[in-house]
Amino acid sequence: MYLIFLSILVFGWTLNPFLKKIVMRTLNPYEYYVAQTASIVVVAMSYFIGMKALYGNHKLSMDSYRALTHYQLSVLALGAFLSVLSTFMYLYLINTTDISKLVPHIQSVVIVFTALIGYFIFKEDLGKKDILGIALIISGITLIKYKFQK
């Protein structure tokens, strides 16, 4: 099941920037963001209504939201702010850059920062193989980024 979910995730994340670029031939990043957000709300609400119909309150409970602490609400708000800010930056870059070069650069930096934050802040394991893998990713991106002279 893990590989199926991972495959769907990779397919979605790979195709999504290209779909955005197609729509943004007509819409500017702000217009696109509003349209995308409205679409996400419709899809999410349909999903939650379906879940409620299938499972009752088992999967979706307002009590869970009421149980959030002020700290957790602050983290939620910060996450929302960072999502909006980074989405606008991403949409701008999609309009001005080749996606096939943009996404590998973004993802490689995300991999490095995720590993470092996971290790230093959340005390996650970071072994020698992980460090080697990260170094290989950075090396690969460097090869993509810079054109070597003959």
Coordinates of C-alpha atoms in Angstrom, one line a residue:
M1 CA 0.0 0.0 0.0
Y2 CA 2.9 2.3 0.8
L3 CA 4.2 2.1 -2.8
I4 CA 0.8 2.8 -4.2
F5 CA 0.4 5.9 -2.1
L6 CA 4.0 7.0 -2.8
S7 CA 3.4 6.6 -6.6
I8 CA 0.2 8.6 -6.5
L9 CA 2.0 11.4 -4.5
V10 CA 5.0 11.5 -6.9
F11 CA 2.7 11.5 -9.9
G12 CA 0.6 14.3 -8.5
W13 CA 3.6 16.4 -7.4
T14 CA 5.3 15.9 -10.8
L15 CA 2.3 16.8 -12.9
N16 CA 1.0 19.6 -10.8
P17 CA 3.5 22.4 -11.7
F18 CA 2.9 21.8 -15.4
L19 CA -0.9 22.0 -14.9
K20 CA -0.4 25.3 -13.0
K21 CA 1.7 26.7 -15.8
I22 CA -1.0 25.8 -18.4
V23 CA -3.7 27.7 -16.4
M24 CA -1.4 30.6 -15.6
R25 CA -1.1 31.3 -19.3
T26 CA -4.5 33.1 -18.7
L27 CA -4.5 33.8 -15.0
N28 CA -1.9 35.8 -13.1
P29 CA -0.5 34.1 -9.9
Y30 CA -3.1 35.9 -7.6
E31 CA -6.0 34.9 -9.8
Y32 CA -4.7 31.4 -10.0
Y33 CA -4.3 31.2 -6.2
V34 CA -7.9 32.2 -5.7
A35 CA -9.2 29.7 -8.2
Q36 CA -7.0 26.9 -6.8
T37 CA -8.0 27.7 -3.2
A38 CA -11.7 27.6 -4.2
S39 CA -11.2 24.3 -6.0
I40 CA -9.4 22.8 -3.0
V41 CA -12.3 23.9 -0.7
V42 CA -14.9 22.3 -3.0
V43 CA -12.9 19.0 -3.2
A44 CA -12.1 19.0 0.5
M45 CA -15.7 19.7 1.6
S46 CA -16.9 16.9 -0.8
Y47 CA -14.4 14.5 0.7
F48 CA -15.4 15.4 4.3
I49 CA -19.1 15.2 3.6
G50 CA -18.5 11.8 2.0
M51 CA -16.5 10.7 5.0
K52 CA -19.2 11.8 7.4
A53 CA -21.8 10.0 5.4
L54 CA -19.7 6.8 5.4
Y55 CA -18.3 6.9 8.9
G56 CA -20.4 9.4 10.9
N57 CA -18.4 11.5 13.3
H58 CA -15.7 8.9 13.6
K59 CA -13.3 10.5 11.1
L60 CA -14.2 14.2 11.6
S61 CA -15.0 15.7 15.0
M62 CA -15.1 19.3 16.0
D63 CA -13.9 18.2 19.5
S64 CA -10.5 17.6 18.0
Y65 CA -10.3 21.2 16.9
R66 CA -11.5 22.5 20.2
A67 CA -8.7 20.5 21.9
L68 CA -6.0 22.5 20.1
T69 CA -3.8 24.5 22.5
H70 CA -2.9 28.2 21.8
Y71 CA 0.5 27.0 20.8
Q72 CA -0.9 24.5 18.3
L73 CA -3.2 27.2 16.9
S74 CA -0.2 29.5 16.5
V75 CA 1.7 26.7 14.7
L76 CA -1.3 26.1 12.5
A77 CA -1.5 29.8 11.6
L78 CA 2.2 30.0 10.9
G79 CA 1.9 27.0 8.6
A80 CA -1.0 28.6 6.8
F81 CA 1.0 31.8 6.3
L82 CA 4.1 30.0 5.1
S83 CA 1.9 28.0 2.7
V84 CA 0.4 31.1 1.2
L85 CA 3.7 32.9 1.0
S86 CA 5.6 30.0 -0.5
T87 CA 2.7 29.3 -3.0
F88 CA 3.0 32.8 -4.4
M89 CA 6.7 32.5 -4.7
Y90 CA 6.3 29.1 -6.4
L91 CA 3.7 30.4 -8.8
Y92 CA 6.0 33.4 -9.7
L93 CA 8.9 31.0 -10.4
I94 CA 6.7 28.7 -12.4
N95 CA 5.9 31.6 -14.7
T96 CA 9.5 32.7 -15.1
T97 CA 11.5 29.5 -15.1
D98 CA 11.6 26.1 -16.7
I99 CA 9.8 23.7 -14.4
S100 CA 12.2 20.9 -15.3
K101 CA 15.0 22.9 -13.7
L102 CA 13.0 24.6 -11.0
V103 CA 11.5 21.6 -9.2
P104 CA 14.8 19.6 -8.8
H105 CA 16.4 22.7 -7.3
I106 CA 13.6 23.3 -4.9
Q107 CA 13.2 19.6 -3.9
S108 CA 16.9 19.2 -3.3
V109 CA 17.1 22.1 -1.0
V110 CA 13.9 20.9 0.8
I111 CA 15.5 17.5 1.3
V112 CA 18.6 19.1 2.8
F113 CA 16.6 21.4 5.1
T114 CA 14.2 18.7 6.1
A115 CA 17.0 16.4 7.1
L116 CA 18.8 19.1 9.1
I117 CA 15.6 20.3 10.9
G118 CA 14.5 16.7 11.5
Y119 CA 17.9 15.9 13.0
F120 CA 18.6 19.1 15.0
I121 CA 15.1 20.1 16.2
F122 CA 13.0 16.9 16.1
K123 CA 15.9 14.5 17.0
E124 CA 15.3 12.2 14.0
D125 CA 17.9 9.7 12.9
L126 CA 20.4 10.9 10.3
G127 CA 22.8 8.1 9.4
K128 CA 25.8 7.9 7.1
K129 CA 23.7 6.6 4.2
D130 CA 21.3 9.5 4.6
I131 CA 24.2 12.0 4.5
L132 CA 25.7 10.3 1.5
G133 CA 22.4 10.3 -0.3
I134 CA 22.0 14.0 0.4
A135 CA 25.5 14.7 -0.8
L136 CA 24.7 12.8 -4.0
I137 CA 21.5 14.8 -4.5
I138 CA 23.4 18.1 -4.1
S139 CA 26.0 16.8 -6.6
G140 CA 23.4 15.9 -9.1
I141 CA 21.7 19.3 -8.8
T142 CA 25.0 21.0 -9.2
L143 CA 25.5 19.1 -12.5
I144 CA 22.0 20.2 -13.7
K145 CA 22.5 23.8 -12.6
Y146 CA 26.0 24.5 -14.0
K147 CA 27.1 24.0 -17.6
F148 CA 30.6 22.8 -17.8
Q149 CA 32.9 24.3 -20.4
K150 CA 34.6 21.9 -22.8

